[in-house]
């Protein structure tokens, strides 16, 4: 699902070379090596260099889709500057090929909830309105490399386990579609695809989940590969949960943010 954290790109002017103005740290390139430019040139190799301003409130390597947002922005940048008039499905397909999966790029383009599959080089996706709720993000300041988190996943699952995991996921999606967030949240916490294997890397997940149960959250789950933990909450319990999470955030050096589900996806002004 798309959340209310944003990457913004401002096109300043044409230039002799690509220049990216940003304050995201020295590890982020400020020239043609930047993922934004690399993505745009992959879509439109003849694109002329520009001076661009990049701002982002999406933390890096925290499981919140920071790289996906740059890929989406690069495709939209090429689409607009080169007047390619790419249809939405093609934008998502291109982003999926670059990212390797549609999990983050599809909702970034569409907004709301997107259920997507990329199997044998074929993209399928369906969008749906996400029920009204708040989203609390518990974001540790210590990063967790996706490769490390992905390395904890098993290469194979027994057939019986895969059937059970699929059944839980399918009913969860159906519950979201019906607006039944209590059931959806319960099933999110019963995930069998990835959380049991990654739990050791995110030991605070169980503590946050316990707080959620005590304060009336719908459900608590890992955001992507982690280490960020997301919590779906009714608006009337958000304040009490934010207060309850504050001591844990101080203990493990994390920030806690109250977000919402973005309804629009990528926008161009």
Coordinates of C-alpha atoms in Angstrom, one line a residue:
X1 CA 0.0 0.0 0.0
X2 CA 1.1 3.6 -0.6
X3 CA 1.9 5.6 2.4
X4 CA 2.2 9.4 3.0
X5 CA 6.0 9.6 2.8
X6 CA 7.2 11.2 -0.4
X7 CA 10.1 11.7 -2.8
X8 CA 9.9 15.0 -4.7
X9 CA 11.8 15.8 -7.9
X10 CA 12.0 19.4 -9.2
X11 CA 13.2 20.0 -12.7
X12 CA 15.3 23.2 -12.6
X13 CA 16.8 23.6 -16.1
X14 CA 18.7 22.0 -18.9
X15 CA 22.5 21.7 -18.4
X16 CA 25.6 20.2 -20.0
X17 CA 25.8 17.4 -17.4
X18 CA 23.3 15.9 -14.9
X19 CA 23.3 17.6 -11.5
X20 CA 21.2 16.4 -8.6
X21 CA 20.8 18.9 -5.7
X22 CA 20.0 17.0 -2.5
X23 CA 20.8 16.7 1.2
X24 CA 20.5 12.9 1.5
X25 CA 24.1 12.1 2.3
X26 CA 27.4 11.7 0.5
X27 CA 26.6 8.1 -0.3
X28 CA 23.8 9.3 -2.7
X29 CA 25.4 10.4 -6.1
X30 CA 24.8 13.9 -7.3
X31 CA 25.5 13.2 -11.0
X32 CA 24.6 10.7 -13.7
X33 CA 25.4 7.8 -11.4
X34 CA 22.3 8.6 -9.3
X35 CA 19.6 5.9 -9.6
X36 CA 17.1 8.5 -10.7
X37 CA 19.1 9.5 -13.8
X38 CA 20.1 5.9 -14.6
X39 CA 16.5 4.9 -14.6
X40 CA 15.4 7.9 -16.7
X41 CA 18.2 7.2 -19.3
X42 CA 17.2 3.5 -19.4
X43 CA 13.7 4.6 -20.4
X44 CA 14.8 7.4 -22.7
X45 CA 18.6 7.2 -23.6
X46 CA 18.5 10.4 -25.7
X47 CA 17.2 12.5 -22.7
X48 CA 19.1 15.8 -22.3
X49 CA 20.9 16.5 -19.0
X50 CA 19.1 18.6 -16.5
X51 CA 19.7 20.2 -13.1
X52 CA 17.3 18.5 -10.7
X53 CA 16.4 19.0 -7.0
X54 CA 15.6 15.9 -5.0
X55 CA 14.0 15.9 -1.6
X56 CA 12.8 12.9 0.3
X57 CA 11.2 12.0 3.6
X58 CA 11.5 8.3 3.0
X59 CA 14.4 6.9 5.1
X60 CA 16.9 4.7 3.3
X61 CA 17.3 1.0 3.8
X62 CA 14.4 0.8 6.3
X63 CA 11.9 -1.3 4.3
X64 CA 9.8 1.7 3.2
X65 CA 10.6 1.6 -0.5
X66 CA 13.1 4.4 -0.9
X67 CA 14.8 2.9 -4.0
X68 CA 11.4 2.1 -5.5
X69 CA 10.3 5.7 -5.2
X70 CA 13.5 6.8 -7.1
X71 CA 12.8 4.3 -9.9
X72 CA 9.2 5.5 -10.2
X73 CA 10.4 9.1 -10.3
X74 CA 13.0 8.3 -12.9
X75 CA 10.4 6.7 -15.2
X76 CA 8.0 9.6 -14.7
X77 CA 10.8 12.0 -15.4
X78 CA 11.7 10.4 -18.7
X79 CA 8.0 10.1 -19.6
X80 CA 7.4 13.8 -19.1
X81 CA 10.6 15.3 -20.4
X82 CA 10.6 13.1 -23.5
X83 CA 6.8 13.2 -23.9
X84 CA 6.6 9.4 -24.2
X85 CA 2.9 9.2 -23.1
X86 CA 3.5 5.8 -21.5
X87 CA 0.3 4.1 -20.2
X88 CA 0.2 3.2 -16.5
X89 CA 0.6 -0.5 -17.0
X90 CA 3.8 0.0 -19.1
X91 CA 5.2 2.3 -16.4
X92 CA 4.6 -0.3 -13.7
X93 CA 6.0 -3.0 -15.9
X94 CA 9.2 -1.1 -16.6
X95 CA 9.6 -0.3 -12.9
X96 CA 9.0 -3.9 -12.0
X97 CA 11.7 -5.0 -14.4
X98 CA 14.2 -2.6 -12.9
X99 CA 13.2 -3.2 -9.3
X100 CA 12.7 -7.0 -9.7
X101 CA 9.2 -7.1 -8.2
X102 CA 6.1 -4.8 -8.2
X103 CA 5.5 -4.8 -4.5
X104 CA 6.5 -1.1 -3.9
X105 CA 6.6 0.4 -7.4
X106 CA 2.9 -0.5 -8.2
X107 CA 1.4 1.3 -5.2
X108 CA 3.8 4.2 -5.7
X109 CA 2.3 4.7 -9.2
X110 CA -1.3 3.9 -8.3
X111 CA -1.8 4.9 -4.7
X112 CA -4.0 3.0 -2.3
X113 CA -3.7 -0.8 -2.1
X114 CA -2.3 -2.8 -5.0
X115 CA -2.1 -6.6 -5.2
X116 CA 0.4 -7.5 -7.9
X117 CA 2.2 -10.5 -9.3
X118 CA 5.2 -10.7 -11.7
X119 CA 5.5 -14.3 -12.9
X120 CA 7.4 -15.5 -15.9
X121 CA 8.0 -11.9 -17.1
X122 CA 4.2 -11.2 -17.0
X123 CA 2.8 -8.4 -14.8
X124 CA -0.7 -8.6 -13.2
X125 CA -2.0 -6.1 -10.7
X126 CA -5.3 -4.9 -9.2
X127 CA -5.9 -1.8 -7.2
X128 CA -8.4 -1.3 -4.4
X129 CA -9.4 1.4 -1.9
X130 CA -7.8 0.8 1.5
X131 CA -10.2 1.1 4.4
X132 CA -9.9 4.2 6.6
X133 CA -7.3 3.9 9.3
X134 CA -4.1 5.4 10.6
X135 CA -0.7 3.9 10.0
X136 CA 2.0 4.1 12.7
X137 CA 5.6 3.6 11.4
X138 CA 8.2 2.5 14.0
X139 CA 11.5 3.3 12.2
X140 CA 14.8 2.2 13.7
X141 CA 17.7 4.4 12.9
X142 CA 20.0 1.4 12.3
X143 CA 19.5 0.2 8.7
X144 CA 18.9 -3.4 7.7
X145 CA 20.2 -4.5 4.3
X146 CA 17.5 -6.1 2.1
X147 CA 20.1 -8.7 1.1
X148 CA 20.6 -9.7 4.7
X149 CA 16.9 -9.9 5.4
X150 CA 16.3 -11.8 2.2
X151 CA 19.0 -14.2 3.1
X152 CA 17.0 -15.5 6.0
X153 CA 14.2 -16.8 3.8
X154 CA 14.1 -20.5 3.0
X155 CA 14.7 -21.6 -0.6
X156 CA 11.8 -24.0 -0.5
X157 CA 8.6 -24.5 1.6
X158 CA 6.8 -27.8 2.0
X159 CA 3.6 -27.9 -0.1
X160 CA 1.4 -28.1 3.0
X161 CA 3.0 -25.0 4.5
X162 CA 2.7 -23.1 1.2
X163 CA -1.0 -23.9 1.0
X164 CA -1.5 -22.6 4.5
X165 CA 0.5 -19.5 3.9
X166 CA -1.4 -18.7 0.7
X167 CA -4.8 -19.3 2.4
X168 CA -3.9 -16.8 5.2
X169 CA -2.8 -14.2 2.6
X170 CA -5.8 -14.7 0.4
X171 CA -8.3 -14.2 3.2
X172 CA -6.3 -11.2 4.5
X173 CA -6.7 -9.5 1.1
X174 CA -10.4 -10.4 0.9
X175 CA -10.8 -8.9 4.4
X176 CA -9.1 -5.7 3.4
X177 CA -11.4 -5.5 0.3
X178 CA -14.4 -5.9 2.5
X179 CA -13.3 -3.2 4.9
X180 CA -12.8 -5.8 7.7
X181 CA -9.6 -4.4 9.2
X182 CA -9.9 -6.4 12.5
X183 CA -9.8 -9.7 10.6
X184 CA -7.2 -8.4 8.1
X185 CA -4.9 -7.3 10.9
X186 CA -5.2 -10.6 12.7
X187 CA -4.2 -12.4 9.5
X188 CA -1.3 -10.0 8.8
X189 CA 0.1 -11.1 12.2
X190 CA -0.3 -14.8 11.2
X191 CA 1.9 -14.4 8.1
X192 CA 3.9 -17.6 7.3
X193 CA 5.8 -16.3 4.2
X194 CA 8.5 -14.2 5.7
X195 CA 8.1 -12.8 9.3
X196 CA 8.9 -16.1 11.1
X197 CA 12.2 -16.2 9.3
X198 CA 13.1 -12.5 9.8
X199 CA 11.9 -12.1 13.4
X200 CA 15.4 -12.6 14.8
X201 CA 16.6 -9.6 12.8
X202 CA 13.8 -7.4 14.2
X203 CA 13.5 -8.4 17.9
X204 CA 11.3 -5.4 18.7
X205 CA 8.5 -6.7 16.4
X206 CA 7.0 -8.9 19.1
X207 CA 7.1 -6.1 21.7
X208 CA 5.4 -3.6 19.4
X209 CA 2.8 -6.2 18.5
X210 CA 2.1 -6.8 22.2
X211 CA 1.6 -3.0 22.7
X212 CA -0.8 -3.0 19.7
X213 CA -2.9 -5.8 21.2
X214 CA -3.1 -3.9 24.5
X215 CA -4.1 -0.6 22.9
X216 CA -6.5 -1.8 20.2
X217 CA -4.5 -1.8 17.0
X218 CA -5.9 -3.7 14.1
X219 CA -2.5 -5.4 13.3
X220 CA 1.2 -5.0 13.4
X221 CA 3.6 -6.3 10.7
X222 CA 7.0 -5.8 9.1
X223 CA 7.3 -3.2 6.4
X224 CA 8.9 -5.0 3.5
X225 CA 12.2 -6.6 4.6
X226 CA 12.3 -4.5 7.7
X227 CA 13.5 -3.1 10.1
X228 CA 10.6 -0.8 10.1
X229 CA 7.4 -2.1 11.7
X230 CA 4.0 -0.8 10.6
X231 CA 0.8 -0.8 12.7
X232 CA -2.7 -0.2 11.4
X233 CA -4.8 1.6 14.0
X234 CA -8.3 3.1 14.5
X235 CA -7.8 6.9 14.7
X236 CA -9.1 6.9 18.3
X237 CA -6.3 4.8 19.6
X238 CA -3.4 6.3 17.6
X239 CA -2.4 8.9 20.2
X240 CA -2.2 6.3 23.1
X241 CA -0.2 4.0 20.9
X242 CA 2.3 6.7 19.9
X243 CA 2.7 7.5 23.6
X244 CA 3.2 3.8 24.5
X245 CA 5.8 3.3 21.7
X246 CA 7.9 6.3 22.8
X247 CA 9.9 4.5 25.5
X248 CA 10.8 1.6 23.2
X249 CA 11.7 4.1 20.5
X250 CA 14.1 5.8 22.8
X251 CA 15.5 2.4 24.0
X252 CA 16.5 1.1 20.6
X253 CA 17.1 4.5 18.9
X254 CA 14.1 4.8 16.6
X255 CA 11.6 7.3 15.4
X256 CA 7.8 6.9 15.4
X257 CA 5.6 8.5 12.8
X258 CA 1.9 8.7 12.2
X259 CA 1.1 8.2 8.5
X260 CA -1.9 7.6 6.3
X261 CA -2.6 5.7 3.2
X262 CA -1.9 7.8 0.1
X263 CA -4.9 7.8 -2.3
X264 CA -3.3 9.3 -5.3
X265 CA 0.1 7.7 -6.1
X266 CA 2.6 9.6 -8.3
X267 CA 1.7 13.2 -9.1
X268 CA 3.1 15.7 -11.6
X269 CA 2.7 19.5 -11.2

